[in-house]
Every structure is written in C-alpha cells, then in structure tokens.
Coordinates of C-alpha atoms (C1' of nucleotides) in Angstrom, one line a residue:
Chain A
M1 CA -16.8 -83.5 -186.3
R2 CA -15.3 -82.1 -189.5
K3 CA -18.2 -79.9 -189.9
T4 CA -17.8 -78.5 -186.4
I5 CA -14.1 -77.7 -187.1
F6 CA -15.0 -76.1 -190.4
I7 CA -17.7 -73.9 -188.9
F8 CA -15.4 -72.8 -186.1
G9 CA -12.7 -72.1 -188.6
L10 CA -15.1 -69.9 -190.5
L11 CA -16.1 -68.1 -187.2
I12 CA -12.5 -67.3 -186.3
L13 CA -11.9 -66.1 -189.9
A14 CA -15.0 -63.9 -189.7
L15 CA -13.9 -62.5 -186.3
L16 CA -10.4 -61.6 -187.7
L17 CA -12.0 -60.0 -190.7
L18 CA -14.2 -57.9 -188.4
F19 CA -11.1 -56.8 -186.5
R20 CA -9.6 -55.4 -189.6
L21 CA -12.8 -53.8 -190.9
S22 CA -13.6 -52.2 -187.6
K23 CA -10.2 -50.8 -187.1
Y24 CA -10.2 -49.4 -190.6
A25 CA -13.7 -48.1 -190.1
L26 CA -12.8 -46.4 -186.9
I27 CA -9.6 -44.9 -188.1
S28 CA -11.1 -43.6 -191.3
G29 CA -13.8 -42.1 -189.2
D30 CA -16.6 -43.2 -191.5
F31 CA -18.4 -45.2 -188.8
Q32 CA -19.0 -44.8 -185.1
I33 CA -18.1 -47.5 -182.6
E34 CA -21.8 -48.1 -181.8
I35 CA -22.5 -49.2 -185.4
V36 CA -19.6 -51.5 -185.5
I37 CA -20.6 -53.2 -182.2
S38 CA -24.2 -53.4 -183.3
V39 CA -23.3 -55.2 -186.5
V40 CA -21.1 -57.6 -184.6
A41 CA -23.8 -58.3 -182.1
V42 CA -26.4 -59.0 -184.8
I43 CA -24.0 -61.3 -186.7
F44 CA -23.1 -63.4 -183.7
F45 CA -26.7 -63.5 -182.5
V46 CA -27.8 -65.0 -185.8
I47 CA -24.8 -67.4 -185.8
G48 CA -25.7 -68.5 -182.2
S49 CA -29.3 -69.1 -183.2
F50 CA -28.4 -71.0 -186.3
I51 CA -25.9 -73.4 -184.6
N52 CA -28.3 -74.1 -181.8
K53 CA -31.1 -74.8 -184.2
R54 CA -29.0 -77.3 -186.1
T55 CA -28.1 -79.1 -182.9
F56 CA -31.6 -79.3 -181.7
Q57 CA -33.0 -80.6 -185.0
K58 CA -30.4 -83.3 -184.9
E59 CA -31.5 -84.4 -181.4
I60 CA -35.1 -84.5 -182.4
R61 CA -34.4 -86.6 -185.4
K62 CA -32.3 -89.0 -183.3
H63 CA -35.3 -89.6 -181.0
K64 CA -37.8 -90.1 -183.8
T65 CA -35.6 -92.2 -186.1
I66 CA -36.5 -95.8 -186.6
D67 CA -33.8 -98.3 -185.4
H68 CA -33.2 -100.4 -188.5
Q69 CA -30.5 -102.4 -186.6
K70 CA -33.0 -103.4 -184.0
I71 CA -35.4 -104.7 -186.7
K72 CA -32.6 -106.9 -188.0
D73 CA -31.7 -108.1 -184.5
L74 CA -35.3 -109.1 -183.9
G75 CA -35.3 -111.1 -187.1
L76 CA -38.3 -109.3 -188.5
S77 CA -38.7 -110.0 -192.2
K78 CA -39.7 -107.3 -194.7
R79 CA -43.3 -108.4 -194.9
E80 CA -43.6 -108.8 -191.2
Y81 CA -42.4 -105.3 -190.6
Q82 CA -44.9 -104.0 -193.2
V83 CA -47.7 -105.8 -191.4
L84 CA -46.5 -104.3 -188.1
Q85 CA -46.8 -100.8 -189.5
E86 CA -50.3 -101.4 -190.7
V87 CA -51.2 -103.0 -187.3
A88 CA -49.9 -99.8 -185.6
M89 CA -52.1 -97.7 -187.9
G90 CA -55.1 -99.4 -186.3
L91 CA -56.1 -101.6 -189.2
S92 CA -57.8 -105.0 -188.8
N93 CA -56.3 -108.2 -190.2
Q94 CA -58.9 -108.1 -193.0
E95 CA -58.1 -104.5 -193.9
I96 CA -54.4 -105.2 -194.0
A97 CA -55.0 -108.3 -196.2
N98 CA -56.9 -106.1 -198.7
K99 CA -54.3 -103.4 -198.6
L100 CA -51.5 -105.9 -199.3
F101 CA -53.5 -108.1 -201.7
V102 CA -53.2 -111.3 -199.7
S103 CA -55.6 -113.4 -197.6
E104 CA -56.5 -112.8 -194.0
S105 CA -54.8 -116.1 -193.1
T106 CA -51.5 -114.8 -194.3
I107 CA -51.8 -111.7 -192.2
K108 CA -52.7 -113.8 -189.2
T109 CA -49.5 -115.9 -189.7
H110 CA -47.4 -112.7 -189.9
V111 CA -49.0 -111.2 -186.9
S112 CA -48.5 -114.4 -184.9
S113 CA -44.8 -114.5 -185.7
L114 CA -44.7 -110.8 -184.9
L115 CA -46.1 -111.3 -181.5
V116 CA -43.5 -114.0 -180.8
K117 CA -40.6 -111.9 -182.0
L118 CA -41.7 -108.8 -180.2
N119 CA -42.5 -110.9 -177.1
A120 CA -46.1 -109.6 -177.0
K121 CA -49.4 -111.3 -176.2
R122 CA -51.6 -108.9 -178.2
R123 CA -51.3 -106.6 -181.1
T124 CA -51.8 -103.6 -178.9
Q125 CA -48.9 -104.7 -176.8
A126 CA -46.8 -105.3 -179.9
I127 CA -47.5 -101.7 -180.9
Q128 CA -46.4 -100.5 -177.5
V129 CA -43.2 -102.6 -177.6
A130 CA -42.4 -101.5 -181.2
K131 CA -42.7 -97.8 -180.3
D132 CA -40.6 -98.3 -177.2
I133 CA -37.7 -99.7 -179.1
N134 CA -38.1 -97.1 -181.9
I135 CA -38.9 -99.5 -184.8
I136 CA -42.0 -97.6 -185.8
Chain B
M1 CA -45.6 -61.8 -174.9
R2 CA -44.6 -59.8 -171.9
K3 CA -41.6 -62.1 -171.5
T4 CA -40.5 -61.3 -175.0
I5 CA -40.8 -57.6 -174.5
F6 CA -38.9 -57.9 -171.2
I7 CA -36.1 -59.9 -172.9
F8 CA -35.7 -57.5 -175.7
G9 CA -35.7 -54.6 -173.3
L10 CA -32.8 -56.2 -171.5
L11 CA -31.0 -56.8 -174.8
I12 CA -31.2 -53.1 -175.8
L13 CA -30.1 -52.1 -172.3
A14 CA -27.1 -54.4 -172.6
L15 CA -26.2 -53.1 -176.0
L16 CA -26.3 -49.4 -174.7
L17 CA -24.2 -50.4 -171.8
L18 CA -21.7 -52.0 -174.1
F19 CA -21.5 -48.8 -176.1
R20 CA -20.6 -46.8 -173.1
L21 CA -18.1 -49.4 -171.8
S22 CA -16.4 -49.8 -175.2
K23 CA -16.1 -46.1 -175.7
Y24 CA -14.6 -45.7 -172.3
A25 CA -12.3 -48.6 -172.7
L26 CA -11.1 -47.4 -176.1
I27 CA -10.5 -43.8 -175.0
S28 CA -8.7 -44.8 -171.9
G29 CA -6.6 -47.1 -174.0
D30 CA -6.8 -50.0 -171.6
F31 CA -8.2 -52.4 -174.1
Q32 CA -7.8 -53.0 -177.8
I33 CA -10.7 -53.0 -180.2
E34 CA -10.2 -56.7 -180.8
I35 CA -11.0 -57.6 -177.3
V36 CA -14.1 -55.4 -177.2
I37 CA -15.5 -56.9 -180.3
S38 CA -14.6 -60.5 -179.1
V39 CA -16.5 -59.9 -175.9
V40 CA -19.5 -58.5 -177.7
A41 CA -19.4 -61.5 -180.1
V42 CA -19.3 -64.1 -177.4
I43 CA -22.1 -62.4 -175.4
F44 CA -24.5 -62.2 -178.3
F45 CA -23.6 -65.7 -179.5
V46 CA -24.6 -67.0 -176.1
I47 CA -27.8 -64.9 -176.1
G48 CA -28.7 -66.2 -179.5
S49 CA -28.2 -69.8 -178.5
F50 CA -30.1 -69.3 -175.3
I51 CA -33.2 -67.7 -176.9
N52 CA -33.2 -70.3 -179.6
K53 CA -33.0 -73.1 -177.1
R54 CA -36.0 -71.7 -175.2
T55 CA -38.1 -71.5 -178.3
F56 CA -37.3 -75.0 -179.4
Q57 CA -38.0 -76.6 -176.0
K58 CA -41.3 -74.9 -176.0
E59 CA -42.2 -76.3 -179.4
I60 CA -41.1 -79.8 -178.3
R61 CA -43.2 -79.6 -175.2
K62 CA -46.2 -78.4 -177.2
H63 CA -46.0 -81.5 -179.4
K64 CA -45.6 -83.9 -176.5
T65 CA -48.1 -82.3 -174.1
I66 CA -51.4 -84.0 -173.6
D67 CA -54.3 -81.9 -174.7
H68 CA -56.7 -81.8 -171.7
Q69 CA -59.0 -79.5 -173.6
K70 CA -59.5 -82.1 -176.3
I71 CA -60.3 -84.7 -173.7
K72 CA -63.1 -82.5 -172.4
D73 CA -64.3 -81.7 -175.9
L74 CA -64.6 -85.3 -176.7
G75 CA -66.6 -85.9 -173.5
L76 CA -64.3 -88.5 -172.1
S77 CA -65.0 -89.2 -168.5
K78 CA -62.3 -89.7 -165.9
R79 CA -62.7 -93.5 -165.9
E80 CA -62.9 -93.8 -169.7
Y81 CA -59.6 -91.9 -170.0
Q82 CA -58.0 -94.1 -167.5
V83 CA -59.1 -97.2 -169.5
L84 CA -57.8 -95.6 -172.7
Q85 CA -54.4 -95.2 -171.1
E86 CA -54.3 -98.8 -170.1
V87 CA -55.5 -99.9 -173.5
A88 CA -52.7 -97.9 -175.1
M89 CA -50.2 -99.7 -172.8
G90 CA -51.3 -102.9 -174.6
L91 CA -53.3 -104.5 -171.8
S92 CA -56.3 -106.8 -172.4
N93 CA -59.7 -106.0 -171.0
Q94 CA -59.3 -108.6 -168.3
E95 CA -55.9 -107.2 -167.3
I96 CA -57.3 -103.7 -167.1
A97 CA -60.2 -105.0 -165.0
N98 CA -57.8 -106.6 -162.5
K99 CA -55.7 -103.4 -162.4
L100 CA -58.7 -101.2 -161.7
F101 CA -60.5 -103.7 -159.4
V102 CA -63.7 -103.9 -161.6
S103 CA -65.2 -106.6 -163.8
E104 CA -64.3 -107.2 -167.4
S105 CA -67.9 -106.2 -168.3
T106 CA -67.2 -102.7 -167.0
I107 CA -64.1 -102.4 -169.0
K108 CA -65.9 -103.5 -172.1
T109 CA -68.5 -100.9 -171.5
H110 CA -65.9 -98.2 -171.1
V111 CA -64.0 -99.4 -174.2
S112 CA -67.2 -99.4 -176.3
S113 CA -68.0 -95.8 -175.4
L114 CA -64.4 -94.9 -176.0
L115 CA -64.6 -96.3 -179.5
V116 CA -67.7 -94.2 -180.2
K117 CA -66.2 -91.0 -178.8
L118 CA -62.9 -91.5 -180.6
N119 CA -64.7 -92.5 -183.7
A120 CA -62.7 -95.8 -184.0
K121 CA -63.7 -99.3 -184.9
R122 CA -61.0 -101.1 -182.9
R123 CA -58.9 -100.4 -179.9
T124 CA -55.8 -100.3 -182.0
Q125 CA -57.4 -97.5 -184.1
A126 CA -58.4 -95.8 -180.9
I127 CA -54.8 -95.7 -179.8
Q128 CA -53.7 -94.3 -183.1
V129 CA -56.4 -91.5 -182.9
A130 CA -55.6 -90.7 -179.3
K131 CA -51.9 -90.3 -180.1
D132 CA -52.8 -88.2 -183.2
I133 CA -54.8 -85.7 -181.2
N134 CA -52.3 -85.7 -178.3
I135 CA -54.5 -87.0 -175.5
I136 CA -52.0 -89.8 -174.6
Chain C
dA1 C1' -28.8 -126.8 -208.8
dG2 C1' -29.9 -127.0 -204.0
dC3 C1' -30.6 -125.3 -199.4
dA4 C1' -32.6 -121.9 -196.2
dA5 C1' -35.6 -118.4 -195.4
dT6 C1' -39.7 -116.0 -196.8
dT7 C1' -44.2 -115.6 -198.2
dT8 C1' -48.3 -117.4 -199.0
dA9 C1' -52.6 -120.0 -197.6
dG10 C1' -55.4 -123.3 -195.5
dT11 C1' -58.2 -125.8 -191.5
dA12 C1' -59.8 -126.1 -187.0
dC13 C1' -59.9 -124.4 -182.8
dT14 C1' -59.7 -121.2 -178.5
dT15 C1' -59.6 -116.7 -176.8
dT16 C1' -60.3 -111.9 -176.8
dA17 C1' -62.9 -108.0 -178.4
dG18 C1' -66.8 -105.5 -179.3
dT19 C1' -72.2 -104.7 -179.5
dA20 C1' -76.7 -104.2 -177.6
dT21 C1' -79.5 -103.9 -173.9
dG22 C1' -81.1 -103.5 -169.3
dA23 C1' -80.5 -102.3 -164.7
dG24 C1' -78.8 -100.8 -160.0
dC25 C1' -76.1 -97.3 -157.4
dC26 C1' -74.5 -92.9 -156.3
dA27 C1' -73.3 -88.0 -156.4
dT28 C1' -74.6 -83.6 -158.2
dC29 C1' -77.4 -80.0 -159.9
dC30 C1' -81.4 -77.3 -160.4
Chain D
dG1 C1' -86.9 -84.6 -155.0
dG2 C1' -86.5 -85.7 -159.6
dA3 C1' -83.4 -85.4 -163.5
dT4 C1' -78.8 -86.2 -165.1
dG5 C1' -74.5 -88.2 -165.8
dG6 C1' -71.1 -91.4 -164.5
dC7 C1' -69.8 -96.0 -162.8
dT8 C1' -70.8 -100.5 -162.2
dC9 C1' -72.3 -105.3 -163.8
dA10 C1' -74.7 -108.9 -166.2
dT11 C1' -76.4 -111.6 -170.3
dA12 C1' -76.3 -113.0 -174.9
dC13 C1' -74.6 -112.5 -179.0
dT14 C1' -71.4 -111.6 -183.2
dA15 C1' -67.0 -110.5 -184.9
dA16 C1' -62.3 -110.3 -184.7
dA17 C1' -57.9 -111.9 -183.1
dG18 C1' -54.8 -115.4 -182.1
dT19 C1' -52.8 -120.5 -181.9
dA20 C1' -51.2 -124.6 -183.9
dC21 C1' -50.4 -127.0 -187.1
dT22 C1' -49.4 -128.3 -192.4
dA23 C1' -47.8 -127.2 -196.9
dA24 C1' -46.9 -125.2 -201.4
dA25 C1' -44.7 -121.6 -204.1
dT26 C1' -41.1 -118.0 -204.2
dT27 C1' -36.9 -115.9 -203.4
dG28 C1' -32.0 -115.3 -202.3
dC29 C1' -27.7 -117.1 -201.9
dT30 C1' -23.6 -120.1 -202.5

DNA sequence: AGCAATTTAGTACTTTAGTATGAGCCATCC
DNA sequence: GGATGGCTCATACTAAAGTACTAAATTGCT
C-alpha cells in the first residue's frame, strides 16, 4: 500500500515536471509540440507496462507459493514434509531412504502418517492433495 | 505477428491524430497544455498496461496448456492418456477400472505401457514426468 | 530434569503395483 | 484380405507400498 502511494506520488511529480518543461520548451521555441507529446507518450507507455508487469508477477507468485501455514495446520513435521516432497518427485521408498540416509522402514512410517494427515489412501492421492492445497 | 503490426499501426495513427488535435486545441486556445499532456499520458498508460497484460496472459497460458503434440510424439493412445489422467488424480488401478468399465488387468496393461513410453519406473514418477512436459 | 513430540527402526502381515506373456476382438489401411 | 495397431482380459509371478503394532534414541521446551 505504501509502495502504491509512493509510486503514484512520483507519477504526479513527473507529470507536473513535464508540464513545466513542455511549457518552457514550447515558449522558447526549441521543440515542437509533436516531440513533447511523443516523449510523454513513450514515458507513460513504459510506466504502464512496468506497473502491470509488477502486478502480474505478484499474482503468479501468489498462485505458486507454498502455504506454510497449511503445513502447520495439518501437523506435518519437518521430516514428514521432506518425505512428501521426495514422494512427489516420484521416488520409491527405498530411493528416499537412501537419499535421506535412513532405512526404508522409517520412510514407510513417515509415508503412513503422511497419508493419515493428508487424508489420502495412496501416495499418488497424497501428491494430488498436496498440490491442491499448495504445500508442494 | 500480423496482430502486432496492426496494433502498432493503430498506435502510430493515434499518435498522429493526437498531434493534430493538440495543435488545434492549443491554437484555438480552448485547452491548456497541461490537459493535453495529461490526456496523452493517461491514454498511453492504459495502452501500455493493456499490451503488457496480453503478453503475460499468453505466457501463462503457454505454461499451463497441455502439449498435444508431445502426446502424439510419445505415441500415447487415447485410452492410455485417459488412464494417465486418472493415475495423476491419485486413483488406484481398481478404481480406474471401475470408472472406465474395464478390468483391472486392462488398466495394468495400460499403465505398464505408459511407464515405458514416459520412461518412468513408477506411476508417481510418470505423474512427475507428465507434468514436466505439460501433457497433464 | 522431565515431559511431549519427533525421528528412527524393526517385525509381520495385507494390499496394491508392476512385469511378462499370450490371446481374442475390432477397426483401419493398403 | 492380410497386416497393423489399439483395446481388452487372463494368468502367474515379483516387487513395492501400505498397515499395525512396538520401541528406543533424540530433540525441544518449560
């Protein structure tokens, strides 16, 4: 919000500055009205593009951001979440075990509690649920 | 490409029109230079925003659109692709069989060939691959 | 220090997934 | 009309996944 106000303040300032400059330029006869208008057009075209770009990038990020609050709400532990990520990458229990330097039994335990917490019957369903609620 | 040329043509036309109008307005003394510049600024701000919006929406769509060409390239049949979608939804072979009114054996066959064509060892990996290459 | 939660690991078992192979049916394309 | 590819289904098997416990070591917190 503060940023928006700041930006619009700058815009108004720039506009006022342009008024002065254009008036001076026209009176002094150094420039033609066409050039002044062209410059103004280009400047505001760029400003419009820039602001819009910012807005869109934010929205994209919002959609793709992982919901850390949701992870806490579900009661997923750090390790469980780690395992969930590996599961979503398509690894087998054994592969995850090797990657995390633990036994397959451990991974099975984690996956089982994951399925309960995510209310899923299979790991594939868990992946689907996790993606739905933006935690991966 | 034609669209781009068309749009830029319109832009130049609008600019030329503004030149005429602004000159007339200034000479006739009906308007002040501030108003003319403000109008130009607003117009090009809007144009800049609009064009940028279009560009971004296209890029987003490109990322989220399923790549039908890729599906053909991989040699996925209609039924196989159907099964792939259900697998990605987290269903078991039996559930998919019920949904498509075929036996579990049939689904197993489809899944097996899916794994070969997607170069995956497990269904979870197949899901990952499929999402990577934008076919689901 | 002591409690609660987490992480680890095991056994024993059931269920689901995946492989390999063969075979029948059907539409389509030379 | 035979070859091809896609869809179906079955059997028999192996491998992986998942469940249901138990339990020890670790960590975090008050």
